[in-house]
Amino acid sequence: MFLVRQGCIKPLCDLLTIMDVKIVEVALDGLQNILRVGQMEADREGGPNECAEYVEQCSGLDKIEFLQSHQNQKIYNKAFGIIQAYFREDDQPDIGPAIQDGQFAFGSGPASNQDFSFE
């Protein structure tokens, strides 16, 4: 965490836009290690992963998401793994249809009982 307090996250995130595959790979490895330590601290203290918040604040998440369309498979895999491990939103509402008795219940809400007129 010493490096995080010294401000290393923004420069690492800035390296994600370099065209050299090896530099991007090393930057992703560094960010992944920092995020892993941040997650261990968050789990221990019961709070959020501050390192993930720092990455988001310096537009690092946007850059990592963009790397999911990278032509190099290793870069894609690393970016995808980082997002899945540290930036997934588990508390997002379920926007799919409700399931009742093992079947989808489309239009089962209160609005579906109303008659509509398109005159």
XYZ file of N, CA and C in Angstrom:
357
model
N 0.814 -1.194 0.000
C 0.000 0.000 0.000
C 0.860 1.261 0.000
N 2.129 1.096 0.277
C 3.032 2.238 0.242
C 2.999 2.894 -1.141
N 3.068 2.069 -2.191
C 3.077 2.611 -3.549
C 1.768 3.334 -3.878
N 0.665 2.817 -3.373
C -0.630 3.469 -3.612
C -0.641 4.851 -2.967
N -0.145 4.932 -1.746
C -0.093 6.232 -1.059
C 0.868 7.198 -1.756
N 1.809 6.664 -2.503
C 2.743 7.515 -3.243
C 2.191 7.941 -4.610
N 1.000 7.449 -4.952
C 0.345 7.893 -6.186
C 0.661 7.074 -7.422
N 0.884 5.781 -7.284
C 1.282 4.974 -8.443
C 0.116 4.528 -9.319
N -1.117 4.623 -8.841
C -2.237 4.078 -9.614
C -2.482 4.871 -10.898
N -2.486 6.180 -10.835
C -2.743 6.974 -12.042
C -1.698 6.725 -13.130
N -0.398 6.747 -12.804
C 0.576 6.450 -13.867
C 0.413 5.044 -14.456
N 0.071 4.065 -13.619
C -0.165 2.717 -14.152
C -1.374 2.715 -15.084
N -2.420 3.416 -14.699
C -3.603 3.500 -15.557
C -3.281 4.223 -16.862
N -2.444 5.242 -16.790
C -2.057 5.968 -18.001
C -1.279 5.079 -18.972
N -0.554 4.102 -18.446
C 0.196 3.187 -19.304
C -0.712 2.246 -20.097
N -1.964 2.143 -19.708
C -2.886 1.238 -20.392
C -3.233 1.713 -21.800
N -2.892 2.944 -22.142
C -3.191 3.470 -23.479
C -1.982 3.404 -24.411
N -0.861 2.909 -23.915
C 0.349 2.780 -24.735
C 0.144 1.662 -25.759
N 0.717 1.799 -26.917
C 0.539 0.804 -27.977
C 1.382 -0.456 -27.783
N 2.377 -0.425 -26.916
C 3.252 -1.573 -26.691
C 2.542 -2.601 -25.805
N 2.332 -3.791 -26.343
C 1.593 -4.845 -25.648
C 2.266 -5.227 -24.341
N 3.570 -5.309 -24.330
C 4.291 -5.715 -23.122
C 4.100 -4.691 -22.001
N 4.135 -3.419 -22.319
C 3.943 -2.368 -21.312
C 2.529 -2.448 -20.743
N 1.541 -2.638 -21.601
C 0.154 -2.752 -21.142
C 0.000 -3.977 -20.242
N 0.630 -5.072 -20.635
C 0.552 -6.297 -19.842
C 1.161 -6.105 -18.453
N 2.307 -5.453 -18.387
C 2.962 -5.192 -17.103
C 2.110 -4.248 -16.249
N 1.519 -3.223 -16.875
C 0.670 -2.285 -16.141
C -0.556 -3.008 -15.584
N -1.158 -3.889 -16.370
C -2.309 -4.660 -15.888
C -1.914 -5.579 -14.734
N -0.735 -6.198 -14.845
C -0.252 -7.051 -13.746
C -0.083 -6.232 -12.472
N 0.501 -5.053 -12.608
C 0.700 -4.193 -11.446
C -0.621 -3.773 -10.819
N -1.570 -3.373 -11.649
C -2.878 -2.976 -11.137
C -3.595 -4.152 -10.488
N -3.461 -5.326 -11.084
C -4.105 -6.504 -10.508
C -3.526 -6.817 -9.125
N -2.228 -6.712 -8.976
C -1.597 -6.951 -7.674
C -2.048 -5.916 -6.641
N -2.112 -4.668 -7.045
C -2.561 -3.611 -6.143
C -4.014 -3.834 -5.748
N -4.853 -4.180 -6.718
C -6.259 -4.420 -6.424
C -6.448 -5.627 -5.509
N -5.618 -6.642 -5.679
C -5.702 -7.826 -4.818
C -5.383 -7.464 -3.369
N -4.325 -6.677 -3.160
C -3.971 -6.240 -1.809
C -5.067 -5.337 -1.247
N -5.601 -4.459 -2.074
C -6.694 -3.592 -1.643
C -7.914 -4.397 -1.227
N -8.193 -5.485 -1.948
C -9.333 -6.328 -1.604
C -9.089 -7.072 -0.294
N -7.859 -7.505 -0.068
C -7.538 -8.180 1.195
C -7.730 -7.221 2.370
N -7.295 -5.977 2.201
C -7.500 -4.976 3.255
C -8.986 -4.677 3.454
N -9.724 -4.580 2.366
C -11.157 -4.310 2.466
C -11.874 -5.451 3.187
N -11.494 -6.679 2.885
C -12.111 -7.824 3.554
C -11.772 -7.845 5.039
N -10.542 -7.495 5.348
C -10.093 -7.500 6.743
C -10.782 -6.399 7.553
N -10.933 -5.232 6.948
C -11.498 -4.087 7.653
C -13.005 -3.946 7.470
N -13.574 -4.711 6.539
C -15.006 -4.640 6.318
C -15.463 -3.412 5.557
N -14.608 -2.847 4.748
C -14.969 -1.658 3.968
C -14.791 -1.901 2.488
N -14.899 -0.839 1.705
C -14.722 -0.977 0.256
C -13.243 -1.105 -0.114
N -12.988 -1.579 -1.309
C -11.634 -1.669 -1.838
C -11.225 -0.267 -2.300
N -10.432 0.402 -1.476
C -10.027 1.776 -1.801
C -9.190 1.829 -3.065
N -8.425 0.797 -3.329
C -7.615 0.787 -4.549
C -8.504 0.769 -5.786
N -9.592 0.019 -5.735
C -10.532 -0.005 -6.856
C -11.167 1.371 -7.042
N -11.439 2.039 -5.935
C -12.000 3.387 -6.030
C -11.005 4.346 -6.668
N -9.727 4.226 -6.319
C -8.697 5.079 -6.923
C -8.600 4.823 -8.425
N -8.667 3.550 -8.818
C -8.610 3.207 -10.239
C -9.780 3.856 -10.975
N -10.958 3.793 -10.392
C -12.128 4.412 -11.015
C -11.980 5.927 -11.107
N -11.441 6.556 -10.053
C -11.306 8.013 -10.022
C -10.377 8.542 -11.104
N -9.397 7.757 -11.493
C -8.452 8.243 -12.513
C -8.750 7.646 -13.890
N -10.006 7.263 -14.115
C -10.478 6.729 -15.395
C -9.827 5.408 -15.769
N -9.257 4.737 -14.804
C -8.616 3.452 -15.079
C -9.602 2.371 -15.457
N -10.780 2.387 -14.840
C -11.775 1.365 -15.169
C -12.208 1.489 -16.625
N -12.389 2.705 -17.095
C -12.754 2.912 -18.504
C -11.673 2.350 -19.421
N -10.430 2.565 -19.067
C -9.319 2.074 -19.882
C -9.247 0.554 -19.851
N -9.496 -0.028 -18.686
C -9.485 -1.487 -18.578
C -10.646 -2.075 -19.372
N -11.807 -1.456 -19.287
C -12.949 -1.929 -20.070
C -12.653 -1.861 -21.563
N -12.001 -0.801 -21.991
C -11.646 -0.659 -23.402
C -10.702 -1.780 -23.841
N -9.818 -2.204 -22.943
C -8.871 -3.273 -23.283
C -9.547 -4.625 -23.487
N -10.810 -4.734 -23.121
C -11.528 -5.979 -23.391
C -11.765 -6.189 -24.885
N -11.537 -5.158 -25.666
C -11.648 -5.294 -27.119
C -10.267 -5.328 -27.778
N -9.225 -5.522 -26.987
C -7.855 -5.565 -27.505
C -7.659 -6.820 -28.347
N -6.864 -6.697 -29.399
C -6.636 -7.835 -30.293
C -5.764 -8.915 -29.658
N -4.953 -8.556 -28.661
C -4.109 -9.533 -27.985
C -4.937 -10.279 -26.937
N -4.977 -11.592 -27.043
C -5.813 -12.403 -26.156
C -5.378 -12.304 -24.693
N -4.069 -12.202 -24.439
C -3.592 -12.086 -23.053
C -4.069 -10.785 -22.414
N -4.028 -9.703 -23.177
C -4.495 -8.411 -22.672
C -5.990 -8.492 -22.392
N -6.736 -9.050 -23.339
C -8.177 -9.210 -23.136
C -8.460 -10.009 -21.871
N -7.798 -11.149 -21.697
C -8.036 -12.014 -20.543
C -7.718 -11.310 -19.227
N -6.609 -10.577 -19.199
C -6.236 -9.855 -17.976
C -7.266 -8.777 -17.652
N -7.665 -8.006 -18.657
C -8.649 -6.943 -18.444
C -9.978 -7.530 -17.982
N -10.409 -8.586 -18.622
C -11.666 -9.227 -18.249
C -11.596 -9.759 -16.819
N -10.494 -10.392 -16.467
C -10.332 -10.933 -15.121
C -10.342 -9.860 -14.046
N -9.708 -8.738 -14.310
C -9.685 -7.631 -13.351
C -11.092 -7.086 -13.136
N -11.816 -6.888 -14.212
C -13.173 -6.351 -14.085
C -14.064 -7.331 -13.327
N -13.961 -8.602 -13.656
C -14.793 -9.598 -12.984
C -14.461 -9.703 -11.503
N -13.187 -9.608 -11.163
C -12.771 -9.797 -9.773
C -12.996 -8.568 -8.900
N -12.843 -7.375 -9.452
C -12.806 -6.184 -8.601
C -13.844 -5.117 -8.923
N -14.527 -5.217 -10.050
C -15.450 -4.139 -10.432
C -16.850 -4.618 -10.773
N -17.155 -5.851 -10.503
C -18.507 -6.349 -10.760
C -19.461 -5.750 -9.755
N -20.592 -5.345 -10.220
C -21.620 -4.768 -9.350
C -22.592 -5.869 -8.976
N -22.431 -6.462 -7.807
C -23.317 -7.530 -7.360
C -24.650 -7.005 -6.873
N -24.717 -5.716 -6.561
C -25.950 -5.166 -6.017
C -26.820 -4.508 -7.074
N -26.566 -4.772 -8.352
C -27.410 -4.209 -9.397
C -28.756 -4.919 -9.390
N -29.819 -4.188 -9.628
C -31.133 -4.824 -9.639
C -31.266 -5.795 -10.806
N -32.048 -6.829 -10.593
C -32.313 -7.805 -11.635
C -33.347 -7.213 -12.581
N -32.982 -7.003 -13.842
C -33.893 -6.361 -14.774
C -34.631 -7.365 -15.640
N -34.397 -8.639 -15.422
C -35.092 -9.667 -16.180
C -36.501 -9.872 -15.663
N -37.273 -10.671 -16.372
C -38.643 -10.927 -15.934
C -38.662 -11.778 -14.673
N -39.725 -11.638 -13.918
C -39.892 -12.440 -12.711
C -40.150 -13.891 -13.103
N -39.803 -14.795 -12.213
C -40.045 -16.211 -12.458
C -41.030 -16.700 -11.403
N -42.146 -17.278 -11.887
C -43.155 -17.829 -10.992
C -43.426 -19.268 -11.409
N -43.369 -20.160 -10.453
C -43.615 -21.585 -10.706
C -42.744 -22.107 -11.841
N -41.488 -21.666 -11.886
C -40.543 -22.156 -12.884
C -40.733 -21.580 -14.270
N -41.625 -20.588 -14.423
C -41.850 -19.989 -15.734
C -41.719 -18.475 -15.628
N -41.344 -17.859 -16.744
C -41.243 -16.411 -16.769
C -42.621 -15.799 -16.610
N -42.693 -14.715 -15.853
C -43.965 -14.043 -15.605
C -43.914 -12.650 -16.216
N -43.989 -12.579 -17.522
C -43.980 -11.300 -18.214
C -45.279 -10.563 -17.939
N -45.176 -9.265 -17.675
C -46.362 -8.444 -17.508
C -47.202 -8.814 -16.300
N -46.586 -9.322 -15.259
C -47.367 -9.724 -14.092
C -47.498 -8.615 -13.072
N -46.933 -7.451 -13.368
C -46.996 -6.328 -12.448
C -48.335 -5.621 -12.522
N -48.546 -4.616 -11.676
C -49.817 -3.899 -11.631
C -50.169 -3.199 -12.933
N -49.200 -2.774 -13.696
C -49.488 -2.051 -14.931
C -50.120 -2.953 -15.983
N -49.936 -4.259 -15.892
C -50.453 -5.151 -16.919
C -51.950 -5.361 -16.791
N -52.559 -4.960 -15.695
C -53.984 -5.154 -15.502
C -54.813 -3.991 -16.011
N -54.194 -3.010 -16.594
C -54.888 -1.819 -17.073
C -55.217 -1.980 -18.555
N -56.343 -1.387 -18.940
C -56.699 -1.369 -20.348
C -56.123 -0.107 -20.972
N -55.501 -0.250 -22.130
C -54.900 0.885 -22.801
C -55.672 1.174 -24.080
N -55.751 2.436 -24.397
C -56.424 2.851 -25.621
C -55.448 3.688 -26.415
N -55.289 3.346 -27.705
C -54.367 4.067 -28.555
C -55.105 4.957 -29.551
N -56.124 5.626 -29.111
C -56.922 6.482 -30.002
C -56.348 7.846 -30.121
